[in-house]
PDB file of C-alpha atoms in Angstrom:
ATOM      1  CA  MET A   1     -75.910  20.224 -44.995  1.00  0.00           C
ATOM      2  CA  ILE A   2     -72.985  21.480 -47.069  1.00  0.00           C
ATOM      3  CA  VAL A   3     -70.167  23.268 -45.292  1.00  0.00           C
ATOM      4  CA  ASP A   4     -67.217  25.015 -46.954  1.00  0.00           C
ATOM      5  CA  LEU A   5     -64.088  23.797 -45.193  1.00  0.00           C
ATOM      6  CA  SER A   6     -61.591  25.261 -47.675  1.00  0.00           C
ATOM      7  CA  GLU A   7     -60.512  27.945 -45.201  1.00  0.00           C
ATOM      8  CA  LEU A   8     -59.563  25.258 -42.702  1.00  0.00           C
ATOM      9  CA  LYS A   9     -56.704  23.774 -44.761  1.00  0.00           C
ATOM     10  CA  ASN A  10     -54.099  25.275 -42.420  1.00  0.00           C
ATOM     11  CA  ALA A  11     -56.198  24.908 -39.297  1.00  0.00           C
ATOM     12  CA  LYS A  12     -55.065  23.159 -36.157  1.00  0.00           C
ATOM     13  CA  VAL A  13     -56.516  19.772 -35.277  1.00  0.00           C
ATOM     14  CA  GLU A  14     -58.470  21.297 -32.380  1.00  0.00           C
ATOM     15  CA  SER A  15     -60.287  23.634 -34.785  1.00  0.00           C
ATOM     16  CA  LEU A  16     -61.244  20.762 -37.048  1.00  0.00           C
ATOM     17  CA  THR A  17     -62.480  18.758 -34.084  1.00  0.00           C
ATOM     18  CA  ASN A  18     -64.618  21.687 -32.966  1.00  0.00           C
ATOM     19  CA  VAL A  19     -66.162  22.009 -36.450  1.00  0.00           C
ATOM     20  CA  TYR A  20     -66.988  18.307 -36.418  1.00  0.00           C
ATOM     21  CA  HIS A  21     -68.618  18.513 -32.993  1.00  0.00           C
ATOM     22  CA  GLU A  22     -70.671  21.536 -34.008  1.00  0.00           C
ATOM     23  CA  LEU A  23     -71.959  19.832 -37.163  1.00  0.00           C
ATOM     24  CA  MET A  24     -72.552  16.337 -35.849  1.00  0.00           C
ATOM     25  CA  PRO A  25     -75.115  15.648 -33.163  1.00  0.00           C
ATOM     26  CA  LYS A  26     -73.762  13.712 -30.216  1.00  0.00           C
ATOM     27  CA  LYS A  27     -74.961  10.121 -30.167  1.00  0.00           C
ATOM     28  CA  PHE A  28     -74.313   7.097 -28.034  1.00  0.00           C
ATOM     29  CA  PHE A  29     -73.605   3.768 -29.706  1.00  0.00           C
ATOM     30  CA  ARG A  30     -73.648   0.085 -28.806  1.00  0.00           C
ATOM     31  CA  ALA A  31     -73.013  -2.932 -30.991  1.00  0.00           C
ATOM     32  CA  LYS A  32     -72.673  -6.624 -30.283  1.00  0.00           C
ATOM     33  CA  SER A  33     -72.174  -9.524 -32.619  1.00  0.00           C
ATOM     34  CA  ALA A  34     -72.109 -13.272 -32.790  1.00  0.00           C
ATOM     35  CA  TYR A  35     -72.032 -16.021 -35.351  1.00  0.00           C
ATOM     36  CA  VAL A  36     -74.570 -18.785 -35.813  1.00  0.00           C
ATOM     37  CA  ASP A  37     -73.169 -22.043 -37.100  1.00  0.00           C
ATOM     38  CA  ARG A  38     -76.257 -24.222 -37.370  1.00  0.00           C
ATOM     39  CA  LYS A  39     -79.799 -24.152 -38.709  1.00  0.00           C
ATOM     40  CA  LEU A  40     -82.322 -22.845 -36.175  1.00  0.00           C
ATOM     41  CA  THR A  41     -85.606 -24.572 -35.350  1.00  0.00           C
ATOM     42  CA  ARG A  42     -88.953 -22.800 -35.761  1.00  0.00           C
ATOM     43  CA  ASP A  43     -89.258 -22.432 -31.977  1.00  0.00           C
ATOM     44  CA  GLU A  44     -85.804 -20.863 -31.787  1.00  0.00           C
ATOM     45  CA  ILE A  45     -86.715 -18.421 -34.544  1.00  0.00           C
ATOM     46  CA  LYS A  46     -89.852 -17.464 -32.580  1.00  0.00           C
ATOM     47  CA  VAL A  47     -87.726 -16.683 -29.500  1.00  0.00           C
ATOM     48  CA  TRP A  48     -85.441 -14.568 -31.671  1.00  0.00           C
ATOM     49  CA  LYS A  49     -88.364 -12.726 -33.277  1.00  0.00           C
ATOM     50  CA  LYS A  50     -90.019 -11.980 -29.937  1.00  0.00           C
ATOM     51  CA  THR A  51     -86.761 -10.685 -28.482  1.00  0.00           C
ATOM     52  CA  ILE A  52     -86.328  -8.311 -31.424  1.00  0.00           C
ATOM     53  CA  GLU A  53     -89.939  -7.101 -31.366  1.00  0.00           C
ATOM     54  CA  ASN A  54     -89.740  -6.276 -27.663  1.00  0.00           C
ATOM     55  CA  GLY A  55     -86.557  -4.240 -28.045  1.00  0.00           C
ATOM     56  CA  PRO A  56     -86.155  -0.478 -28.051  1.00  0.00           C
ATOM     57  CA  LYS A  57     -86.648   1.329 -31.355  1.00  0.00           C
ATOM     58  CA  GLU A  58     -83.041   2.564 -31.237  1.00  0.00           C
ATOM     59  CA  TYR A  59     -81.789  -0.910 -32.163  1.00  0.00           C
ATOM     60  CA  LEU A  60     -81.692  -2.876 -35.341  1.00  0.00           C
ATOM     61  CA  VAL A  61     -80.541  -6.404 -36.001  1.00  0.00           C
ATOM     62  CA  LEU A  62     -78.573  -7.348 -39.096  1.00  0.00           C
ATOM     63  CA  PHE A  63     -78.254 -10.899 -40.348  1.00  0.00           C
ATOM     64  CA  ASP A  64     -75.290 -11.310 -42.686  1.00  0.00           C
ATOM     65  CA  LEU A  65     -74.995 -14.545 -44.635  1.00  0.00           C
ATOM     66  CA  GLN A  66     -71.503 -15.999 -44.670  1.00  0.00           C
ATOM     67  CA  GLY A  67     -69.929 -18.029 -47.412  1.00  0.00           C
ATOM     68  CA  GLY A  68     -69.138 -17.402 -51.052  1.00  0.00           C
ATOM     69  CA  ALA A  69     -65.739 -15.817 -51.729  1.00  0.00           C
ATOM     70  CA  LEU A  70     -65.180 -15.528 -47.976  1.00  0.00           C
ATOM     71  CA  ASN A  71     -64.654 -19.275 -47.954  1.00  0.00           C
ATOM     72  CA  ASN A  72     -62.009 -19.243 -50.699  1.00  0.00           C
ATOM     73  CA  LYS A  73     -59.360 -19.000 -47.990  1.00  0.00           C
ATOM     74  CA  LYS A  74     -58.670 -21.193 -44.985  1.00  0.00           C
ATOM     75  CA  ARG A  75     -59.552 -19.959 -41.498  1.00  0.00           C
ATOM     76  CA  THR A  76     -55.850 -19.540 -40.735  1.00  0.00           C
ATOM     77  CA  ASP A  77     -54.892 -17.631 -43.921  1.00  0.00           C
ATOM     78  CA  THR A  78     -55.774 -14.166 -42.575  1.00  0.00           C
ATOM     79  CA  ALA A  79     -56.694 -12.499 -39.286  1.00  0.00           C
ATOM     80  CA  LEU A  80     -60.377 -12.954 -40.161  1.00  0.00           C
ATOM     81  CA  VAL A  81     -60.968 -16.446 -38.843  1.00  0.00           C
ATOM     82  CA  HIS A  82     -64.720 -16.617 -39.488  1.00  0.00           C
ATOM     83  CA  ARG A  83     -64.651 -18.764 -42.626  1.00  0.00           C
ATOM     84  CA  HIS A  84     -66.255 -22.128 -43.451  1.00  0.00           C
ATOM     85  CA  LYS A  85     -67.858 -22.454 -40.024  1.00  0.00           C
ATOM     86  CA  PRO A  86     -70.639 -19.907 -39.489  1.00  0.00           C
ATOM     87  CA  LEU A  87     -73.806 -19.833 -41.563  1.00  0.00           C
ATOM     88  CA  TYR A  88     -74.405 -16.164 -40.779  1.00  0.00           C
ATOM     89  CA  SER A  89     -73.527 -13.413 -38.369  1.00  0.00           C
ATOM     90  CA  ILE A  90     -75.893 -11.306 -36.349  1.00  0.00           C
ATOM     91  CA  GLN A  91     -75.171  -7.758 -35.411  1.00  0.00           C
ATOM     92  CA  LEU A  92     -77.186  -5.854 -32.855  1.00  0.00           C
ATOM     93  CA  ILE A  93     -76.618  -2.143 -33.431  1.00  0.00           C
ATOM     94  CA  GLY A  94     -78.112   0.759 -31.551  1.00  0.00           C
ATOM     95  CA  ASP A  95     -77.593   4.467 -31.223  1.00  0.00           C
ATOM     96  CA  TRP A  96     -79.473   7.032 -29.205  1.00  0.00           C
ATOM     97  CA  PRO A  97     -79.197  10.804 -28.732  1.00  0.00           C
ATOM     98  CA  GLU A  98     -79.404  11.232 -24.971  1.00  0.00           C
ATOM     99  CA  HIS A  99     -77.128  10.052 -22.180  1.00  0.00           C
ATOM    100  CA  ASN A 100     -80.089   9.253 -19.924  1.00  0.00           C
ATOM    101  CA  LEU A 101     -81.001   6.411 -22.322  1.00  0.00           C
ATOM    102  CA  GLN A 102     -77.570   4.805 -21.956  1.00  0.00           C
ATOM    103  CA  ALA A 103     -78.344   2.368 -19.128  1.00  0.00           C
ATOM    104  CA  ALA A 104     -81.570   1.072 -20.676  1.00  0.00           C
ATOM    105  CA  ASN A 105     -79.927   0.561 -24.062  1.00  0.00           C
ATOM    106  CA  GLU A 106     -76.861  -1.151 -22.588  1.00  0.00           C
ATOM    107  CA  ASP A 107     -79.144  -3.431 -20.567  1.00  0.00           C
ATOM    108  CA  TYR A 108     -81.154  -4.336 -23.658  1.00  0.00           C
ATOM    109  CA  ALA A 109     -78.031  -5.309 -25.608  1.00  0.00           C
ATOM    110  CA  GLU A 110     -76.880  -7.618 -22.819  1.00  0.00           C
ATOM    111  CA  THR A 111     -80.352  -9.061 -22.210  1.00  0.00           C
ATOM    112  CA  TYR A 112     -80.876  -9.675 -25.930  1.00  0.00           C
ATOM    113  CA  PHE A 113     -77.744 -11.794 -26.139  1.00  0.00           C
ATOM    114  CA  GLU A 114     -78.514 -13.607 -22.878  1.00  0.00           C
ATOM    115  CA  LYS A 115     -81.925 -14.630 -24.253  1.00  0.00           C
ATOM    116  CA  ILE A 116     -80.523 -15.958 -27.515  1.00  0.00           C
ATOM    117  CA  ASP A 117     -77.208 -17.260 -26.168  1.00  0.00           C
ATOM    118  CA  LYS A 118     -78.025 -20.940 -26.709  1.00  0.00           C
ATOM    119  CA  LEU A 119     -78.678 -20.197 -30.397  1.00  0.00           C
ATOM    120  CA  LEU A 120     -75.245 -18.714 -30.993  1.00  0.00           C
ATOM    121  CA  GLY A 121     -71.933 -20.177 -32.039  1.00  0.00           C
ATOM    122  CA  ASP A 122     -68.728 -19.595 -30.103  1.00  0.00           C
ATOM    123  CA  GLU A 123     -67.260 -16.709 -32.146  1.00  0.00           C
ATOM    124  CA  ALA A 124     -67.822 -12.940 -32.378  1.00  0.00           C
ATOM    125  CA  PHE A 125     -66.940 -10.309 -34.991  1.00  0.00           C
ATOM    126  CA  GLN A 126     -63.661  -8.472 -34.304  1.00  0.00           C
ATOM    127  CA  ASN A 127     -64.925  -5.014 -35.254  1.00  0.00           C
ATOM    128  CA  TYR A 128     -67.387  -4.957 -32.359  1.00  0.00           C
ATOM    129  CA  ILE A 129     -64.946  -5.253 -29.495  1.00  0.00           C
ATOM    130  CA  ASP A 130     -66.983  -5.903 -26.376  1.00  0.00           C
ATOM    131  CA  ALA A 131     -65.533  -6.008 -22.866  1.00  0.00           C
ATOM    132  CA  LYS A 132     -68.302  -8.415 -21.861  1.00  0.00           C
ATOM    133  CA  VAL A 133     -67.611 -10.992 -24.578  1.00  0.00           C
ATOM    134  CA  GLY A 134     -65.091 -12.824 -22.436  1.00  0.00           C
ATOM    135  CA  SER A 135     -62.044 -14.365 -24.035  1.00  0.00           C
ATOM    136  CA  ALA A 136     -60.420 -12.797 -27.101  1.00  0.00           C
ATOM    137  CA  HIS A 137     -60.513 -16.318 -28.563  1.00  0.00           C
ATOM    138  CA  LYS A 138     -64.121 -15.502 -29.546  1.00  0.00           C
ATOM    139  CA  TYR A 139     -62.695 -12.980 -32.011  1.00  0.00           C
ATOM    140  CA  TYR A 140     -59.597 -14.776 -33.225  1.00  0.00           C
ATOM    141  CA  ALA A 141     -60.080 -18.513 -32.440  1.00  0.00           C
ATOM    142  CA  GLU A 142     -57.183 -20.621 -33.703  1.00  0.00           C
ATOM    143  CA  ASN A 143     -55.449 -17.503 -35.098  1.00  0.00           C
ATOM    144  CA  TYR A 144     -54.976 -15.954 -31.646  1.00  0.00           C
ATOM    145  CA  ASP A 145     -51.443 -17.249 -30.952  1.00  0.00           C
ATOM    146  CA  LYS A 146     -50.213 -16.308 -34.433  1.00  0.00           C
ATOM    147  CA  LEU A 147     -51.686 -12.810 -34.042  1.00  0.00           C
ATOM    148  CA  LYS A 148     -49.804 -12.388 -30.753  1.00  0.00           C
ATOM    149  CA  GLN A 149     -46.588 -13.081 -32.674  1.00  0.00           C
ATOM    150  CA  VAL A 150     -47.552 -10.487 -35.303  1.00  0.00           C
ATOM    151  CA  LYS A 151     -48.273  -8.043 -32.479  1.00  0.00           C
ATOM    152  CA  ALA A 152     -44.801  -8.657 -31.008  1.00  0.00           C
ATOM    153  CA  LYS A 153     -43.154  -7.991 -34.368  1.00  0.00           C
ATOM    154  CA  TYR A 154     -45.054  -4.832 -35.379  1.00  0.00           C
ATOM    155  CA  ASP A 155     -46.001  -3.359 -31.990  1.00  0.00           C
ATOM    156  CA  PRO A 156     -43.304  -4.528 -29.545  1.00  0.00           C
ATOM    157  CA  GLU A 157     -43.969  -1.563 -27.242  1.00  0.00           C
ATOM    158  CA  ASN A 158     -47.680  -2.450 -27.066  1.00  0.00           C
ATOM    159  CA  TRP A 159     -48.560   1.046 -28.207  1.00  0.00           C
ATOM    160  CA  PHE A 160     -51.899  -0.022 -29.730  1.00  0.00           C
ATOM    161  CA  GLN A 161     -53.883  -1.453 -26.880  1.00  0.00           C
ATOM    162  CA  TYR A 162     -57.327  -1.477 -25.340  1.00  0.00           C
ATOM    163  CA  LYS A 163     -59.271  -3.802 -23.093  1.00  0.00           C
ATOM    164  CA  GLN A 164     -59.742  -6.600 -25.662  1.00  0.00           C
ATOM    165  CA  SER A 165     -56.695  -5.998 -27.864  1.00  0.00           C
ATOM    166  CA  ILE A 166     -54.305  -8.759 -28.776  1.00  0.00           C
ATOM    167  CA  PRO A 167     -51.643  -8.829 -26.045  1.00  0.00           C
ATOM    168  CA  LEU A 168     -47.946  -9.317 -26.456  1.00  0.00           C
ATOM    169  CA  PRO A 169     -46.909 -12.967 -26.086  1.00  0.00           C
TER     170      PRO A 169
END
């Protein structure tokens, strides 16, 4: 679909938001992630495969190999701590069009990770902030304390915050 938005150049934000909502279908989204830092056995891969096959069609699982240029820096050089340790990351991503599917899809995401929990490492990808992941150390590991200091310097009023955000020291 192509839409001419040239007349909206002086429009108020509310108008632009309304155009977006009219053009884009409403969807619900869930994503979870984890890192795997060891080679899996054949039996473990079978458990993984069965868990994926029995999932709802709204979900997909991505396996992202880690390494290469990512490992040119030390784990403490940047906010992205996931270097040198994990072999790959897994991302469980789902979206669905109707609110009445929310509970079933949320349950699947949690159940999926419960079933494969013993296969996972102890870190999770920062861009999939998840209230159920537990400690923020899963996202930031040994960089957590340094990131709290950065937060204090650049956001001393704690303006940017959410349930799993880096807190002020």
